[in-house]
Amino acid sequence: MFNGLADWWDGVELWLAQAPFPVQFVLVMAVVVPLCLVAAWVLDTVFGKVARRFGTARDANDSDRPS
């Protein structure tokens, strides 16, 4: 199974490397940019939850808070 997947990926990679630059650009913008946006959203969500769980809890009326 792994060999079949590797052969398929090699074919895709070869096709993409031989494609004209405008085709490569459009594919990167259509595939890589959304993947990066999703990855950034997931990381932001996960780290936000971790920070809320392990961060310091402060009351909204703390006196050391700047006004």
mmCIF file with all atom_site columns, C-alpha atoms in Angstrom, residues 6-61:
data_model
loop_
_atom_site.group_PDB
_atom_site.id
_atom_site.type_symbol
_atom_site.label_atom_id
_atom_site.label_alt_id
_atom_site.label_comp_id
_atom_site.label_asym_id
_atom_site.label_entity_id
_atom_site.label_seq_id
_atom_site.pdbx_PDB_ins_code
_atom_site.Cartn_x
_atom_site.Cartn_y
_atom_site.Cartn_z
_atom_site.occupancy
_atom_site.B_iso_or_equiv
_atom_site.pdbx_formal_charge
_atom_site.auth_seq_id
_atom_site.auth_comp_id
_atom_site.auth_asym_id
_atom_site.auth_atom_id
_atom_site.pdbx_PDB_model_num
ATOM 1  C CA . ALA A 1 6  ? 4.536   6.764  -2.938  1.00 0.00 ? 6  ALA A CA 1
ATOM 2  C CA . ASP A 1 7  ? 4.242   6.072  -6.674  1.00 0.00 ? 7  ASP A CA 1
ATOM 3  C CA . TRP A 1 8  ? 1.091   8.185  -6.896  1.00 0.00 ? 8  TRP A CA 1
ATOM 4  C CA . TRP A 1 9  ? 2.741   11.052 -5.012  1.00 0.00 ? 9  TRP A CA 1
ATOM 5  C CA . ASP A 1 10 ? 5.819   10.852 -7.265  1.00 0.00 ? 10 ASP A CA 1
ATOM 6  C CA . GLY A 1 11 ? 3.530   11.173 -10.287 1.00 0.00 ? 11 GLY A CA 1
ATOM 7  C CA . VAL A 1 12 ? 1.734   14.187 -8.814  1.00 0.00 ? 12 VAL A CA 1
ATOM 8  C CA . GLU A 1 13 ? 5.031   15.797 -7.881  1.00 0.00 ? 13 GLU A CA 1
ATOM 9  C CA . LEU A 1 14 ? 6.469   15.221 -11.344 1.00 0.00 ? 14 LEU A CA 1
ATOM 10 C CA . TRP A 1 15 ? 3.347   16.627 -12.991 1.00 0.00 ? 15 TRP A CA 1
ATOM 11 C CA . LEU A 1 16 ? 3.418   19.707 -10.781 1.00 0.00 ? 16 LEU A CA 1
ATOM 12 C CA . ALA A 1 17 ? 7.134   20.303 -11.338 1.00 0.00 ? 17 ALA A CA 1
ATOM 13 C CA . GLN A 1 18 ? 6.636   20.159 -15.111 1.00 0.00 ? 18 GLN A CA 1
ATOM 14 C CA . ALA A 1 19 ? 3.539   22.365 -15.129 1.00 0.00 ? 19 ALA A CA 1
ATOM 15 C CA . PRO A 1 20 ? 3.843   25.988 -16.250 1.00 0.00 ? 20 PRO A CA 1
ATOM 16 C CA . PHE A 1 21 ? 4.353   28.572 -13.518 1.00 0.00 ? 21 PHE A CA 1
ATOM 17 C CA . PRO A 1 22 ? 0.812   30.047 -13.666 1.00 0.00 ? 22 PRO A CA 1
ATOM 18 C CA . VAL A 1 23 ? -0.658  26.567 -13.069 1.00 0.00 ? 23 VAL A CA 1
ATOM 19 C CA . GLN A 1 24 ? 1.707   26.007 -10.142 1.00 0.00 ? 24 GLN A CA 1
ATOM 20 C CA . PHE A 1 25 ? 0.796   29.396 -8.675  1.00 0.00 ? 25 PHE A CA 1
ATOM 21 C CA . VAL A 1 26 ? -2.951  28.786 -8.920  1.00 0.00 ? 26 VAL A CA 1
ATOM 22 C CA . LEU A 1 27 ? -2.640  25.328 -7.356  1.00 0.00 ? 27 LEU A CA 1
ATOM 23 C CA . VAL A 1 28 ? -0.531  26.640 -4.492  1.00 0.00 ? 28 VAL A CA 1
ATOM 24 C CA . MET A 1 29 ? -2.977  29.467 -3.841  1.00 0.00 ? 29 MET A CA 1
ATOM 25 C CA . ALA A 1 30 ? -5.960  27.108 -4.005  1.00 0.00 ? 30 ALA A CA 1
ATOM 26 C CA . VAL A 1 31 ? -4.469  24.331 -1.856  1.00 0.00 ? 31 VAL A CA 1
ATOM 27 C CA . VAL A 1 32 ? -1.627  25.559 0.351   1.00 0.00 ? 32 VAL A CA 1
ATOM 28 C CA . VAL A 1 33 ? -3.146  28.866 1.481   1.00 0.00 ? 33 VAL A CA 1
ATOM 29 C CA . PRO A 1 34 ? -6.399  27.301 2.778   1.00 0.00 ? 34 PRO A CA 1
ATOM 30 C CA . LEU A 1 35 ? -4.407  24.535 4.486   1.00 0.00 ? 35 LEU A CA 1
ATOM 31 C CA . CYS A 1 36 ? -2.239  27.151 6.211   1.00 0.00 ? 36 CYS A CA 1
ATOM 32 C CA . LEU A 1 37 ? -5.312  29.114 7.303   1.00 0.00 ? 37 LEU A CA 1
ATOM 33 C CA . VAL A 1 38 ? -6.909  25.981 8.772   1.00 0.00 ? 38 VAL A CA 1
ATOM 34 C CA . ALA A 1 39 ? -3.655  25.022 10.514  1.00 0.00 ? 39 ALA A CA 1
ATOM 35 C CA . ALA A 1 40 ? -3.334  28.536 11.980  1.00 0.00 ? 40 ALA A CA 1
ATOM 36 C CA . TRP A 1 41 ? -6.941  28.432 13.236  1.00 0.00 ? 41 TRP A CA 1
ATOM 37 C CA . VAL A 1 42 ? -6.427  24.997 14.825  1.00 0.00 ? 42 VAL A CA 1
ATOM 38 C CA . LEU A 1 43 ? -3.181  26.049 16.507  1.00 0.00 ? 43 LEU A CA 1
ATOM 39 C CA . ASP A 1 44 ? -4.749  29.290 17.767  1.00 0.00 ? 44 ASP A CA 1
ATOM 40 C CA . THR A 1 45 ? -7.707  27.385 19.200  1.00 0.00 ? 45 THR A CA 1
ATOM 41 C CA . VAL A 1 46 ? -5.580  24.706 20.864  1.00 0.00 ? 46 VAL A CA 1
ATOM 42 C CA . PHE A 1 47 ? -3.060  27.134 22.353  1.00 0.00 ? 47 PHE A CA 1
ATOM 43 C CA . GLY A 1 48 ? -5.855  29.447 23.486  1.00 0.00 ? 48 GLY A CA 1
ATOM 44 C CA . LYS A 1 49 ? -7.524  26.609 25.384  1.00 0.00 ? 49 LYS A CA 1
ATOM 45 C CA . VAL A 1 50 ? -4.210  25.522 26.910  1.00 0.00 ? 50 VAL A CA 1
ATOM 46 C CA . ALA A 1 51 ? -3.410  29.107 27.929  1.00 0.00 ? 51 ALA A CA 1
ATOM 47 C CA . ARG A 1 52 ? -6.848  29.521 29.529  1.00 0.00 ? 52 ARG A CA 1
ATOM 48 C CA . ARG A 1 53 ? -6.445  26.249 31.402  1.00 0.00 ? 53 ARG A CA 1
ATOM 49 C CA . PHE A 1 54 ? -2.924  26.823 32.713  1.00 0.00 ? 54 PHE A CA 1
ATOM 50 C CA . GLY A 1 55 ? -2.764  30.627 32.710  1.00 0.00 ? 55 GLY A CA 1
ATOM 51 C CA . THR A 1 56 ? -3.308  32.807 35.721  1.00 0.00 ? 56 THR A CA 1
ATOM 52 C CA . ALA A 1 57 ? -6.915  33.601 36.509  1.00 0.00 ? 57 ALA A CA 1
ATOM 53 C CA . ARG A 1 58 ? -7.553  37.259 37.182  1.00 0.00 ? 58 ARG A CA 1
ATOM 54 C CA . ASP A 1 59 ? -10.677 39.013 38.229  1.00 0.00 ? 59 ASP A CA 1
ATOM 55 C CA . ALA A 1 60 ? -12.009 41.737 35.933  1.00 0.00 ? 60 ALA A CA 1
ATOM 56 C CA . ASN A 1 61 ? -11.819 44.235 38.807  1.00 0.00 ? 61 ASN A CA 1
#
